[in-house]
């Protein structure tokens, strides 16, 4: 379901979601479907200035697409005036019970969760969440879910309709509950709310910055006072770190030749890139259930006046396979969720960032390691930041940036919601 707030489905901290919006513009620029527009999508997503891409590749100009390109700030008029702003009033106006089904790897998960909690009939409604993508399937490295039903929960839907339209009693579930099935799980978790209210924050400090330059990695330490250290990498907007899984992907649904796969994709040797820093925890001593939204705080410097930092939260199994859990990003201009308008920084200035991962339900096995991969890009999920301040869609070029990450003294920490 696509609902308010709309900003999170289009942008993340000023970074445009090409694989949702530009892919859709390539598929249906004027309402008619173009199933062979994969080349046009890719060309549009890589073109500078982005504002001209629609006329070159998307049968434009497309006023609706340009309006999104020109609205990277949450405070921009596009998001705060009609017809977009009144959408936030719709969920509270719904006073009939709703059965809502969503996917943990669906690009519209975040607005769907907020819309569900805002329903006027929330106490009488039901939310079902499973490890599916936008097409209602499992993808990445997940096993097929026998009997789970996927996004199309026909048995529960028919039971719900029989109950709400004919007055038959509910047999399988109850009004007001949330049912969640995590990756590779076989039993539904049922509770009045989700994420689990029993989850408590556990924090790891990022440490040993020099070791993060290769796949062996720096450390994620439960001891929160590691010695200060720092390291650098160079970010080149013309050589971005490729997207490897995640939730905010849509092109796979209609441009499969591009091989963009959502979900918990194996990360391969991405940690070997010179512009990727890696940090790993010690092996987990017991199965560890994550329920909720993780957070990564960073302290950084950049030679650019504005730039991006992208983090991947990964689980690395005992056999060395590394699967993406969630990805998050922040920019110097939009360093945290509270920032509604871009902040100007001086190159070289120390900046505190907070990267917020989308909520997740996942039980990590004993012996697995937590891992953070840190870079400055994830293309095509997010647009390649040009390392320049100002309207990104009007920028005709890009610059190299040297990124410095500072550790120790509380400057870089990962916090996870763990259910005891």
mmCIF file of C-alpha atoms in Angstrom:
data_model
loop_
_atom_site.group_PDB
_atom_site.id
_atom_site.type_symbol
_atom_site.label_atom_id
_atom_site.label_comp_id
_atom_site.label_asym_id
_atom_site.label_seq_id
_atom_site.Cartn_x
_atom_site.Cartn_y
_atom_site.Cartn_z
ATOM 1 C CA UNK A 1 0.000 0.000 0.000
ATOM 2 C CA UNK A 2 1.237 3.497 -0.865
ATOM 3 C CA UNK A 3 0.197 6.118 1.645
ATOM 4 C CA UNK A 4 1.272 9.144 3.616
ATOM 5 C CA UNK A 5 3.795 10.387 4.457
ATOM 6 C CA UNK A 6 5.012 10.339 0.869
ATOM 7 C CA UNK A 7 8.463 11.864 1.334
ATOM 8 C CA UNK A 8 10.057 8.620 2.573
ATOM 9 C CA UNK A 9 8.970 6.762 -0.566
ATOM 10 C CA UNK A 10 10.627 9.368 -2.786
ATOM 11 C CA UNK A 11 13.680 10.571 -0.858
ATOM 12 C CA UNK A 12 16.028 9.622 1.942
ATOM 13 C CA UNK A 13 17.706 12.679 3.468
ATOM 14 C CA UNK A 14 17.680 14.493 0.146
ATOM 15 C CA UNK A 15 18.773 11.427 -1.848
ATOM 16 C CA UNK A 16 16.317 10.619 -4.636
ATOM 17 C CA UNK A 17 15.013 7.066 -4.913
ATOM 18 C CA UNK A 18 15.745 6.408 -8.583
ATOM 19 C CA UNK A 19 14.808 2.739 -8.465
ATOM 20 C CA UNK A 20 11.296 3.634 -7.376
ATOM 21 C CA UNK A 21 10.472 6.940 -9.047
ATOM 22 C CA UNK A 22 12.688 7.092 -12.137
ATOM 23 C CA UNK A 23 11.979 3.432 -12.871
ATOM 24 C CA UNK A 24 8.247 4.162 -12.667
ATOM 25 C CA UNK A 25 8.639 7.203 -14.907
ATOM 26 C CA UNK A 26 10.384 5.020 -17.491
ATOM 27 C CA UNK A 27 7.677 2.370 -17.251
ATOM 28 C CA UNK A 28 4.630 4.659 -17.388
ATOM 29 C CA UNK A 29 5.597 8.219 -18.309
ATOM 30 C CA UNK A 30 2.094 9.001 -19.576
ATOM 31 C CA UNK A 31 0.018 6.159 -18.155
ATOM 32 C CA UNK A 32 0.799 3.597 -20.860
ATOM 33 C CA UNK A 33 3.190 0.780 -19.983
ATOM 34 C CA UNK A 34 6.626 0.504 -21.648
ATOM 35 C CA UNK A 35 8.007 -2.879 -20.579
ATOM 36 C CA UNK A 36 11.197 -2.502 -22.653
ATOM 37 C CA UNK A 37 12.322 0.816 -21.194
ATOM 38 C CA UNK A 38 15.166 -0.559 -19.082
ATOM 39 C CA UNK A 39 17.841 1.275 -21.081
ATOM 40 C CA UNK A 40 15.855 4.499 -20.877
ATOM 41 C CA UNK A 41 15.529 4.126 -17.108
ATOM 42 C CA UNK A 42 19.248 3.565 -16.617
ATOM 43 C CA UNK A 43 20.172 6.460 -18.880
ATOM 44 C CA UNK A 44 17.771 8.788 -17.067
ATOM 45 C CA UNK A 45 19.075 7.738 -13.644
ATOM 46 C CA UNK A 46 22.684 8.489 -14.610
ATOM 47 C CA UNK A 47 22.108 11.710 -16.538
ATOM 48 C CA UNK A 48 23.256 15.133 -15.353
ATOM 49 C CA UNK A 49 21.506 17.409 -14.907
ATOM 50 C CA UNK A 50 18.726 15.104 -13.770
ATOM 51 C CA UNK A 51 16.104 17.737 -14.532
ATOM 52 C CA UNK A 52 16.675 17.211 -18.283
ATOM 53 C CA UNK A 53 16.483 13.410 -18.221
ATOM 54 C CA UNK A 54 12.744 13.230 -18.850
ATOM 55 C CA UNK A 55 12.950 15.017 -22.203
ATOM 56 C CA UNK A 56 15.870 12.856 -23.308
ATOM 57 C CA UNK A 57 14.760 9.407 -22.156
ATOM 58 C CA UNK A 58 11.253 9.429 -20.651
ATOM 59 C CA UNK A 59 9.062 10.887 -23.415
ATOM 60 C CA UNK A 60 8.924 14.118 -21.437
ATOM 61 C CA UNK A 61 8.764 16.726 -20.231
ATOM 62 C CA UNK A 62 6.977 15.120 -17.278
ATOM 63 C CA UNK A 63 5.731 17.817 -14.879
ATOM 64 C CA UNK A 64 4.971 15.314 -12.094
ATOM 65 C CA UNK A 65 8.483 13.852 -12.281
ATOM 66 C CA UNK A 66 10.149 17.250 -12.351
ATOM 67 C CA UNK A 67 8.136 18.358 -9.331
ATOM 68 C CA UNK A 68 9.629 15.454 -7.370
ATOM 69 C CA UNK A 69 13.168 16.131 -8.601
ATOM 70 C CA UNK A 70 12.852 19.712 -7.377
ATOM 71 C CA UNK A 71 11.557 18.773 -3.904
ATOM 72 C CA UNK A 72 14.475 17.147 -2.026
ATOM 73 C CA UNK A 73 13.662 18.826 1.293
ATOM 74 C CA UNK A 74 10.834 17.660 3.610
ATOM 75 C CA UNK A 75 9.875 21.325 3.981
ATOM 76 C CA UNK A 76 9.539 21.941 0.240
ATOM 77 C CA UNK A 77 6.063 23.162 -0.800
ATOM 78 C CA UNK A 78 5.392 19.963 -2.756
ATOM 79 C CA UNK A 79 5.064 18.013 0.513
ATOM 80 C CA UNK A 80 3.359 20.693 2.580
ATOM 81 C CA UNK A 81 0.612 21.904 0.221
ATOM 82 C CA UNK A 82 -2.296 20.286 -1.698
ATOM 83 C CA UNK A 83 -2.731 17.856 -3.281
ATOM 84 C CA UNK A 84 -0.071 16.004 -1.253
ATOM 85 C CA UNK A 85 -0.550 17.453 2.236
ATOM 86 C CA UNK A 86 -4.252 16.487 2.641
ATOM 87 C CA UNK A 87 -3.329 12.808 2.188
ATOM 88 C CA UNK A 88 -2.152 12.744 5.814
ATOM 89 C CA UNK A 89 -5.750 13.379 6.895
ATOM 90 C CA UNK A 90 -7.113 10.292 5.153
ATOM 91 C CA UNK A 91 -6.076 7.419 7.489
ATOM 92 C CA UNK A 92 -7.638 9.019 10.614
ATOM 93 C CA UNK A 93 -10.860 9.439 8.637
ATOM 94 C CA UNK A 94 -11.121 5.691 7.988
ATOM 95 C CA UNK A 95 -13.560 4.320 10.566
ATOM 96 C CA UNK A 96 -14.254 0.866 9.147
ATOM 97 C CA UNK A 97 -12.071 -2.121 10.133
ATOM 98 C CA UNK A 98 -9.199 -2.740 7.711
ATOM 99 C CA UNK A 99 -7.171 -5.848 6.929
ATOM 100 C CA UNK A 100 -3.817 -4.538 5.685
ATOM 101 C CA UNK A 101 -1.066 -6.765 4.245
ATOM 102 C CA UNK A 102 2.492 -5.585 3.669
ATOM 103 C CA UNK A 103 6.003 -6.803 2.936
ATOM 104 C CA UNK A 104 9.118 -6.223 5.013
ATOM 105 C CA UNK A 105 11.018 -5.701 1.737
ATOM 106 C CA UNK A 106 8.379 -3.546 0.048
ATOM 107 C CA UNK A 107 9.489 -0.017 -0.911
ATOM 108 C CA UNK A 108 6.326 1.429 0.618
ATOM 109 C CA UNK A 109 6.661 -0.311 3.986
ATOM 110 C CA UNK A 110 7.385 2.842 5.985
ATOM 111 C CA UNK A 111 4.372 4.892 4.835
ATOM 112 C CA UNK A 112 2.202 1.788 5.162
ATOM 113 C CA UNK A 113 3.186 1.280 8.798
ATOM 114 C CA UNK A 114 2.474 4.913 9.603
ATOM 115 C CA UNK A 115 -0.846 4.835 7.764
ATOM 116 C CA UNK A 116 -1.925 1.722 9.681
ATOM 117 C CA UNK A 117 -1.156 3.245 13.067
ATOM 118 C CA UNK A 118 -3.043 6.412 12.062
ATOM 119 C CA UNK A 119 -6.244 4.602 11.055
ATOM 120 C CA UNK A 120 -9.335 5.827 12.837
ATOM 121 C CA UNK A 121 -10.252 2.148 13.096
ATOM 122 C CA UNK A 122 -6.792 1.032 14.269
ATOM 123 C CA UNK A 123 -8.146 -0.820 17.323
ATOM 124 C CA UNK A 124 -10.431 -2.891 15.080
ATOM 125 C CA UNK A 125 -7.993 -3.455 12.211
ATOM 126 C CA UNK A 126 -5.347 -6.097 11.473
ATOM 127 C CA UNK A 127 -1.878 -5.790 9.949
ATOM 128 C CA UNK A 128 -0.043 -8.742 8.377
ATOM 129 C CA UNK A 129 3.671 -8.416 7.561
ATOM 130 C CA UNK A 130 5.895 -11.008 5.919
ATOM 131 C CA UNK A 131 9.340 -11.178 4.277
ATOM 132 C CA UNK A 132 8.029 -10.297 0.820
ATOM 133 C CA UNK A 133 8.950 -7.764 -1.826
ATOM 134 C CA UNK A 134 6.562 -5.558 -3.794
ATOM 135 C CA UNK A 135 5.392 -8.492 -5.909
ATOM 136 C CA UNK A 136 4.515 -10.528 -2.835
ATOM 137 C CA UNK A 137 7.420 -12.929 -3.280
ATOM 138 C CA UNK A 138 10.518 -13.757 -1.299
ATOM 139 C CA UNK A 139 13.765 -12.741 -2.995
ATOM 140 C CA UNK A 140 17.438 -12.437 -2.288
ATOM 141 C CA UNK A 141 18.728 -15.432 -0.348
ATOM 142 C CA UNK A 142 15.483 -16.320 1.432
ATOM 143 C CA UNK A 143 13.896 -19.741 1.257
ATOM 144 C CA UNK A 144 10.454 -20.119 -0.269
ATOM 145 C CA UNK A 145 7.747 -19.954 2.392
ATOM 146 C CA UNK A 146 5.661 -23.084 2.105
ATOM 147 C CA UNK A 147 2.139 -22.403 3.266
ATOM 148 C CA UNK A 148 2.866 -18.806 4.289
ATOM 149 C CA UNK A 149 0.780 -17.464 1.430
ATOM 150 C CA UNK A 150 2.971 -14.552 0.397
ATOM 151 C CA UNK A 151 1.547 -11.078 0.044
ATOM 152 C CA UNK A 152 -1.774 -12.481 -1.116
ATOM 153 C CA UNK A 153 -3.189 -13.866 2.102
ATOM 154 C CA UNK A 154 -6.269 -15.361 0.476
ATOM 155 C CA UNK A 155 -7.333 -17.601 3.355
ATOM 156 C CA UNK A 156 -7.127 -14.794 5.898
ATOM 157 C CA UNK A 157 -8.677 -12.332 3.452
ATOM 158 C CA UNK A 158 -11.692 -14.569 2.880
ATOM 159 C CA UNK A 159 -12.038 -15.156 6.604
ATOM 160 C CA UNK A 160 -11.887 -11.386 7.181
ATOM 161 C CA UNK A 161 -14.509 -10.657 4.521
ATOM 162 C CA UNK A 162 -16.748 -13.397 5.885
ATOM 163 C CA UNK A 163 -16.425 -11.788 9.300
ATOM 164 C CA UNK A 164 -16.886 -8.135 8.355
ATOM 165 C CA UNK A 165 -19.577 -8.639 5.699
ATOM 166 C CA UNK A 166 -21.493 -11.619 7.065
ATOM 167 C CA UNK A 167 -20.797 -11.429 10.770
ATOM 168 C CA UNK A 168 -19.031 -14.793 10.988
ATOM 169 C CA UNK A 169 -16.633 -15.139 13.951
ATOM 170 C CA UNK A 170 -12.890 -14.860 13.330
ATOM 171 C CA UNK A 171 -11.142 -18.200 13.798
ATOM 172 C CA UNK A 172 -7.488 -17.602 12.880
ATOM 173 C CA UNK A 173 -6.825 -14.101 14.159
ATOM 174 C CA UNK A 174 -8.383 -11.248 16.136
ATOM 175 C CA UNK A 175 -9.155 -7.609 15.547
ATOM 176 C CA UNK A 176 -6.503 -5.135 16.629
ATOM 177 C CA UNK A 177 -3.539 -7.469 16.235
ATOM 178 C CA UNK A 178 -0.373 -7.436 14.155
ATOM 179 C CA UNK A 179 0.923 -10.684 12.652
ATOM 180 C CA UNK A 180 4.586 -10.747 11.575
ATOM 181 C CA UNK A 181 6.657 -13.430 9.865
ATOM 182 C CA UNK A 182 10.396 -12.731 9.716
ATOM 183 C CA UNK A 183 12.862 -14.052 7.118
ATOM 184 C CA UNK A 184 13.135 -17.850 7.104
ATOM 185 C CA UNK A 185 10.749 -18.122 10.079
ATOM 186 C CA UNK A 186 7.929 -20.669 10.079
ATOM 187 C CA UNK A 187 5.692 -19.341 12.873
ATOM 188 C CA UNK A 188 3.774 -16.078 12.935
ATOM 189 C CA UNK A 189 4.445 -13.679 15.791
ATOM 190 C CA UNK A 190 1.200 -12.151 17.039
ATOM 191 C CA UNK A 191 0.936 -9.087 19.275
ATOM 192 C CA UNK A 192 -1.159 -5.926 19.697
ATOM 193 C CA UNK A 193 1.643 -3.797 18.223
ATOM 194 C CA UNK A 194 4.771 -4.110 16.127
ATOM 195 C CA UNK A 195 7.715 -3.680 16.529
ATOM 196 C CA UNK A 196 7.784 -5.681 19.732
ATOM 197 C CA UNK A 197 7.401 -3.479 22.840
ATOM 198 C CA UNK A 198 9.773 -5.888 24.604
ATOM 199 C CA UNK A 199 12.731 -4.849 22.439
ATOM 200 C CA UNK A 200 15.464 -2.961 24.269
ATOM 201 C CA UNK A 201 18.362 -0.984 22.749
ATOM 202 C CA UNK A 202 21.767 -2.665 22.606
ATOM 203 C CA UNK A 203 24.712 -0.592 21.403
ATOM 204 C CA UNK A 204 27.998 -1.469 19.716
ATOM 205 C CA UNK A 205 30.827 1.000 19.157
ATOM 206 C CA UNK A 206 32.630 1.114 15.817
ATOM 207 C CA UNK A 207 36.344 0.686 16.475
ATOM 208 C CA UNK A 208 39.751 0.111 14.878
ATOM 209 C CA UNK A 209 39.241 2.420 11.913
ATOM 210 C CA UNK A 210 42.414 1.473 9.951
ATOM 211 C CA UNK A 211 41.372 -2.205 9.869
ATOM 212 C CA UNK A 212 38.040 -1.264 8.270
ATOM 213 C CA UNK A 213 39.768 -0.701 4.932
ATOM 214 C CA UNK A 214 39.564 -4.391 3.967
ATOM 215 C CA UNK A 215 37.101 -7.255 4.342
ATOM 216 C CA UNK A 216 38.589 -8.478 7.627
ATOM 217 C CA UNK A 217 37.100 -5.316 9.020
ATOM 218 C CA UNK A 218 37.302 -3.055 11.996
ATOM 219 C CA UNK A 219 35.348 -3.963 15.114
ATOM 220 C CA UNK A 220 31.856 -3.592 16.528
ATOM 221 C CA UNK A 221 32.418 -3.629 20.291
ATOM 222 C CA UNK A 222 29.944 -3.880 23.139
ATOM 223 C CA UNK A 223 32.496 -1.935 25.176
ATOM 224 C CA UNK A 224 31.546 1.635 24.323
ATOM 225 C CA UNK A 225 34.840 3.396 24.969
ATOM 226 C CA UNK A 226 37.320 2.265 22.295
ATOM 227 C CA UNK A 227 40.393 4.430 21.694
ATOM 228 C CA UNK A 228 39.978 7.235 19.144
ATOM 229 C CA UNK A 229 40.840 6.393 15.549
ATOM 230 C CA UNK A 230 39.927 7.613 12.106
ATOM 231 C CA UNK A 231 40.139 6.533 8.500
ATOM 232 C CA UNK A 232 39.415 7.915 5.045
ATOM 233 C CA UNK A 233 38.118 6.878 1.661
ATOM 234 C CA UNK A 234 37.561 8.707 -1.613
ATOM 235 C CA UNK A 235 34.043 8.835 -3.021
ATOM 236 C CA UNK A 236 33.704 9.205 -6.792
ATOM 237 C CA UNK A 237 30.104 9.891 -7.905
ATOM 238 C CA UNK A 238 30.926 8.395 -11.306
ATOM 239 C CA UNK A 239 31.932 5.065 -9.732
ATOM 240 C CA UNK A 240 29.167 4.372 -7.197
ATOM 241 C CA UNK A 241 28.826 1.377 -4.938
ATOM 242 C CA UNK A 242 26.154 -0.807 -6.624
ATOM 243 C CA UNK A 243 22.939 -1.485 -4.741
ATOM 244 C CA UNK A 244 22.835 -5.066 -3.442
ATOM 245 C CA UNK A 245 19.351 -5.754 -2.126
ATOM 246 C CA UNK A 246 17.188 -3.845 0.298
ATOM 247 C CA UNK A 247 13.591 -2.718 0.487
ATOM 248 C CA UNK A 248 13.520 0.506 -1.556
ATOM 249 C CA UNK A 249 13.650 -1.193 -4.975
ATOM 250 C CA UNK A 250 11.007 -1.441 -7.680
ATOM 251 C CA UNK A 251 12.651 -1.801 -11.112
ATOM 252 C CA UNK A 252 12.952 -5.574 -10.636
ATOM 253 C CA UNK A 253 9.190 -5.807 -11.117
ATOM 254 C CA UNK A 254 9.306 -4.650 -14.730
ATOM 255 C CA UNK A 255 12.966 -4.403 -15.862
ATOM 256 C CA UNK A 256 14.425 -7.806 -14.844
ATOM 257 C CA UNK A 257 17.311 -7.501 -17.320
ATOM 258 C CA UNK A 258 18.913 -4.932 -14.989
ATOM 259 C CA UNK A 259 19.364 -7.620 -12.321
ATOM 260 C CA UNK A 260 18.351 -5.332 -9.442
ATOM 261 C CA UNK A 261 17.199 -7.717 -6.698
ATOM 262 C CA UNK A 262 15.378 -6.667 -3.517
ATOM 263 C CA UNK A 263 15.585 -8.352 -0.149
ATOM 264 C CA UNK A 264 18.475 -9.883 1.819
ATOM 265 C CA UNK A 265 20.911 -10.229 -1.071
ATOM 266 C CA UNK A 266 24.358 -11.791 -0.555
ATOM 267 C CA UNK A 267 26.909 -8.973 -0.443
ATOM 268 C CA UNK A 268 29.686 -10.789 -2.266
ATOM 269 C CA UNK A 269 33.013 -8.983 -2.262
ATOM 270 C CA UNK A 270 31.628 -5.447 -2.052
ATOM 271 C CA UNK A 271 33.814 -4.930 1.027
ATOM 272 C CA UNK A 272 36.877 -5.109 -1.246
ATOM 273 C CA UNK A 273 36.043 -1.750 -2.790
ATOM 274 C CA UNK A 274 38.391 1.031 -1.746
ATOM 275 C CA UNK A 275 35.394 3.251 -0.942
ATOM 276 C CA UNK A 276 33.764 0.782 1.487
ATOM 277 C CA UNK A 277 34.612 0.502 5.198
ATOM 278 C CA UNK A 278 33.690 -2.700 7.058
ATOM 279 C CA UNK A 279 33.114 -3.329 10.776
ATOM 280 C CA UNK A 280 32.230 -6.682 12.385
ATOM 281 C CA UNK A 281 31.087 -7.861 15.792
ATOM 282 C CA UNK A 282 32.204 -10.951 17.656
ATOM 283 C CA UNK A 283 30.058 -14.047 16.982
ATOM 284 C CA UNK A 284 26.653 -13.871 18.645
ATOM 285 C CA UNK A 285 26.492 -16.136 21.698
ATOM 286 C CA UNK A 286 22.814 -17.012 21.203
ATOM 287 C CA UNK A 287 20.021 -16.540 18.653
ATOM 288 C CA UNK A 288 19.261 -12.824 18.612
ATOM 289 C CA UNK A 289 15.873 -11.415 17.659
ATOM 290 C CA UNK A 290 15.762 -7.949 16.106
ATOM 291 C CA UNK A 291 12.381 -6.213 16.214
ATOM 292 C CA UNK A 292 12.261 -2.561 15.263
ATOM 293 C CA UNK A 293 14.443 0.130 13.748
ATOM 294 C CA UNK A 294 18.223 0.145 14.131
ATOM 295 C CA UNK A 295 20.219 3.369 14.286
ATOM 296 C CA UNK A 296 23.797 4.266 13.357
ATOM 297 C CA UNK A 297 25.418 7.464 14.604
ATOM 298 C CA UNK A 298 28.539 8.727 12.866
ATOM 299 C CA UNK A 299 30.943 11.616 13.166
ATOM 300 C CA UNK A 300 32.428 12.557 9.812
ATOM 301 C CA UNK A 301 34.350 15.147 7.844
ATOM 302 C CA UNK A 302 34.372 15.693 4.093
ATOM 303 C CA UNK A 303 36.292 17.822 1.642
ATOM 304 C CA UNK A 304 32.910 18.517 0.008
ATOM 305 C CA UNK A 305 30.372 21.104 1.208
ATOM 306 C CA UNK A 306 27.708 18.401 1.036
ATOM 307 C CA UNK A 307 27.928 14.650 0.512
ATOM 308 C CA UNK A 308 26.299 11.357 1.483
ATOM 309 C CA UNK A 309 27.064 8.445 3.784
ATOM 310 C CA UNK A 310 25.330 5.101 3.239
ATOM 311 C CA UNK A 311 25.397 2.208 5.715
ATOM 312 C CA UNK A 312 24.431 -1.412 5.218
ATOM 313 C CA UNK A 313 23.448 -3.503 8.223
ATOM 314 C CA UNK A 314 24.484 -7.062 7.385
ATOM 315 C CA UNK A 315 24.400 -10.473 9.035
ATOM 316 C CA UNK A 316 27.484 -12.571 8.308
ATOM 317 C CA UNK A 317 26.994 -16.288 8.901
ATOM 318 C CA UNK A 318 29.597 -18.723 10.193
ATOM 319 C CA UNK A 319 30.277 -19.936 6.641
ATOM 320 C CA UNK A 320 31.120 -16.392 5.535
ATOM 321 C CA UNK A 321 27.935 -15.560 3.643
ATOM 322 C CA UNK A 322 26.847 -11.965 4.211
ATOM 323 C CA UNK A 323 23.192 -10.976 3.746
ATOM 324 C CA UNK A 324 21.791 -7.469 3.802
ATOM 325 C CA UNK A 325 19.327 -6.714 6.590
ATOM 326 C CA UNK A 326 18.720 -3.010 5.988
ATOM 327 C CA UNK A 327 20.324 0.015 4.334
ATOM 328 C CA UNK A 328 20.198 3.643 5.509
ATOM 329 C CA UNK A 329 21.651 6.962 4.410
ATOM 330 C CA UNK A 330 22.215 10.547 5.512
ATOM 331 C CA UNK A 331 23.747 13.661 4.005
ATOM 332 C CA UNK A 332 25.581 16.584 5.532
ATOM 333 C CA UNK A 333 22.676 18.813 4.496
ATOM 334 C CA UNK A 334 20.135 16.479 6.134
ATOM 335 C CA UNK A 335 22.083 14.867 8.997
ATOM 336 C CA UNK A 336 19.091 13.557 10.978
ATOM 337 C CA UNK A 337 15.349 12.971 10.767
ATOM 338 C CA UNK A 338 14.539 16.243 12.511
ATOM 339 C CA UNK A 339 16.189 18.343 9.789
ATOM 340 C CA UNK A 340 13.511 19.766 7.506
ATOM 341 C CA UNK A 341 15.640 22.183 5.447
ATOM 342 C CA UNK A 342 19.227 21.761 4.174
ATOM 343 C CA UNK A 343 22.041 22.803 6.509
ATOM 344 C CA UNK A 344 25.104 24.533 5.069
ATOM 345 C CA UNK A 345 28.494 23.175 6.163
ATOM 346 C CA UNK A 346 32.070 24.248 5.545
ATOM 347 C CA UNK A 347 34.299 21.581 3.932
ATOM 348 C CA UNK A 348 36.360 19.883 6.620
ATOM 349 C CA UNK A 349 33.834 20.666 9.346
ATOM 350 C CA UNK A 350 33.061 17.847 11.790
ATOM 351 C CA UNK A 351 29.426 16.740 11.402
ATOM 352 C CA UNK A 352 27.353 14.330 13.498
ATOM 353 C CA UNK A 353 25.040 12.102 11.447
ATOM 354 C CA UNK A 354 22.235 9.763 12.440
ATOM 355 C CA UNK A 355 21.291 7.040 9.949
ATOM 356 C CA UNK A 356 17.917 5.426 10.629
ATOM 357 C CA UNK A 357 17.238 1.944 9.262
ATOM 358 C CA UNK A 358 13.689 0.873 8.450
ATOM 359 C CA UNK A 359 12.133 -1.431 11.065
ATOM 360 C CA UNK A 360 12.791 -5.136 10.689
ATOM 361 C CA UNK A 361 11.818 -8.465 12.215
ATOM 362 C CA UNK A 362 14.708 -10.933 12.000
ATOM 363 C CA UNK A 363 16.174 -13.615 14.264
ATOM 364 C CA UNK A 364 19.928 -13.917 13.758
ATOM 365 C CA UNK A 365 21.445 -17.355 14.409
ATOM 366 C CA UNK A 366 23.959 -18.158 17.097
ATOM 367 C CA UNK A 367 27.498 -17.746 15.780
ATOM 368 C CA UNK A 368 26.587 -15.083 13.217
ATOM 369 C CA UNK A 369 28.291 -11.700 13.227
ATOM 370 C CA UNK A 370 26.772 -8.260 12.861
ATOM 371 C CA UNK A 371 28.435 -6.230 10.148
ATOM 372 C CA UNK A 372 28.317 -2.622 8.993
ATOM 373 C CA UNK A 373 29.529 -1.638 5.532
ATOM 374 C CA UNK A 374 29.928 2.114 5.169
ATOM 375 C CA UNK A 375 30.271 3.996 1.876
ATOM 376 C CA UNK A 376 28.856 7.100 0.195
ATOM 377 C CA UNK A 377 26.570 5.597 -2.429
ATOM 378 C CA UNK A 378 24.075 2.898 -3.347
ATOM 379 C CA UNK A 379 23.053 3.096 -6.977
ATOM 380 C CA UNK A 380 20.382 2.850 -8.328
ATOM 381 C CA UNK A 381 18.478 2.761 -5.020
ATOM 382 C CA UNK A 382 19.637 6.341 -4.359
ATOM 383 C CA UNK A 383 20.946 9.028 -6.667
ATOM 384 C CA UNK A 384 24.707 9.477 -6.713
ATOM 385 C CA UNK A 385 25.434 12.526 -4.592
ATOM 386 C CA UNK A 386 27.479 15.009 -6.621
ATOM 387 C CA UNK A 387 29.411 16.267 -3.565
ATOM 388 C CA UNK A 388 27.939 19.703 -4.165
ATOM 389 C CA UNK A 389 25.517 21.757 -2.095
ATOM 390 C CA UNK A 390 22.246 22.959 -3.569
ATOM 391 C CA UNK A 391 19.537 21.628 -5.924
ATOM 392 C CA UNK A 392 20.924 18.248 -6.938
ATOM 393 C CA UNK A 393 18.735 17.841 -10.027
ATOM 394 C CA UNK A 394 20.177 21.004 -11.607
ATOM 395 C CA UNK A 395 23.843 20.117 -11.086
ATOM 396 C CA UNK A 396 25.690 19.449 -14.342
ATOM 397 C CA UNK A 397 28.828 17.913 -12.855
ATOM 398 C CA UNK A 398 30.250 16.121 -9.840
ATOM 399 C CA UNK A 399 33.372 16.252 -7.693
ATOM 400 C CA UNK A 400 35.550 13.748 -5.880
ATOM 401 C CA UNK A 401 35.337 13.896 -2.088
ATOM 402 C CA UNK A 402 37.636 12.562 0.595
ATOM 403 C CA UNK A 403 35.509 11.233 3.449
ATOM 404 C CA UNK A 404 36.846 10.901 7.001
ATOM 405 C CA UNK A 405 35.091 8.760 9.616
ATOM 406 C CA UNK A 406 36.004 9.366 13.268
ATOM 407 C CA UNK A 407 35.642 6.629 15.889
ATOM 408 C CA UNK A 408 35.888 6.402 19.669
ATOM 409 C CA UNK A 409 34.593 8.724 22.399
ATOM 410 C CA UNK A 410 30.978 7.980 21.413
ATOM 411 C CA UNK A 411 31.443 9.269 17.866
ATOM 412 C CA UNK A 412 30.280 6.152 15.975
ATOM 413 C CA UNK A 413 27.766 3.692 17.433
ATOM 414 C CA UNK A 414 25.277 1.098 16.193
ATOM 415 C CA UNK A 415 22.104 0.599 18.240
ATOM 416 C CA UNK A 416 19.832 -2.395 17.627
ATOM 417 C CA UNK A 417 16.390 -3.207 19.095
ATOM 418 C CA UNK A 418 16.792 -6.693 20.586
ATOM 419 C CA UNK A 419 14.064 -8.775 22.197
ATOM 420 C CA UNK A 420 15.389 -10.624 25.270
#
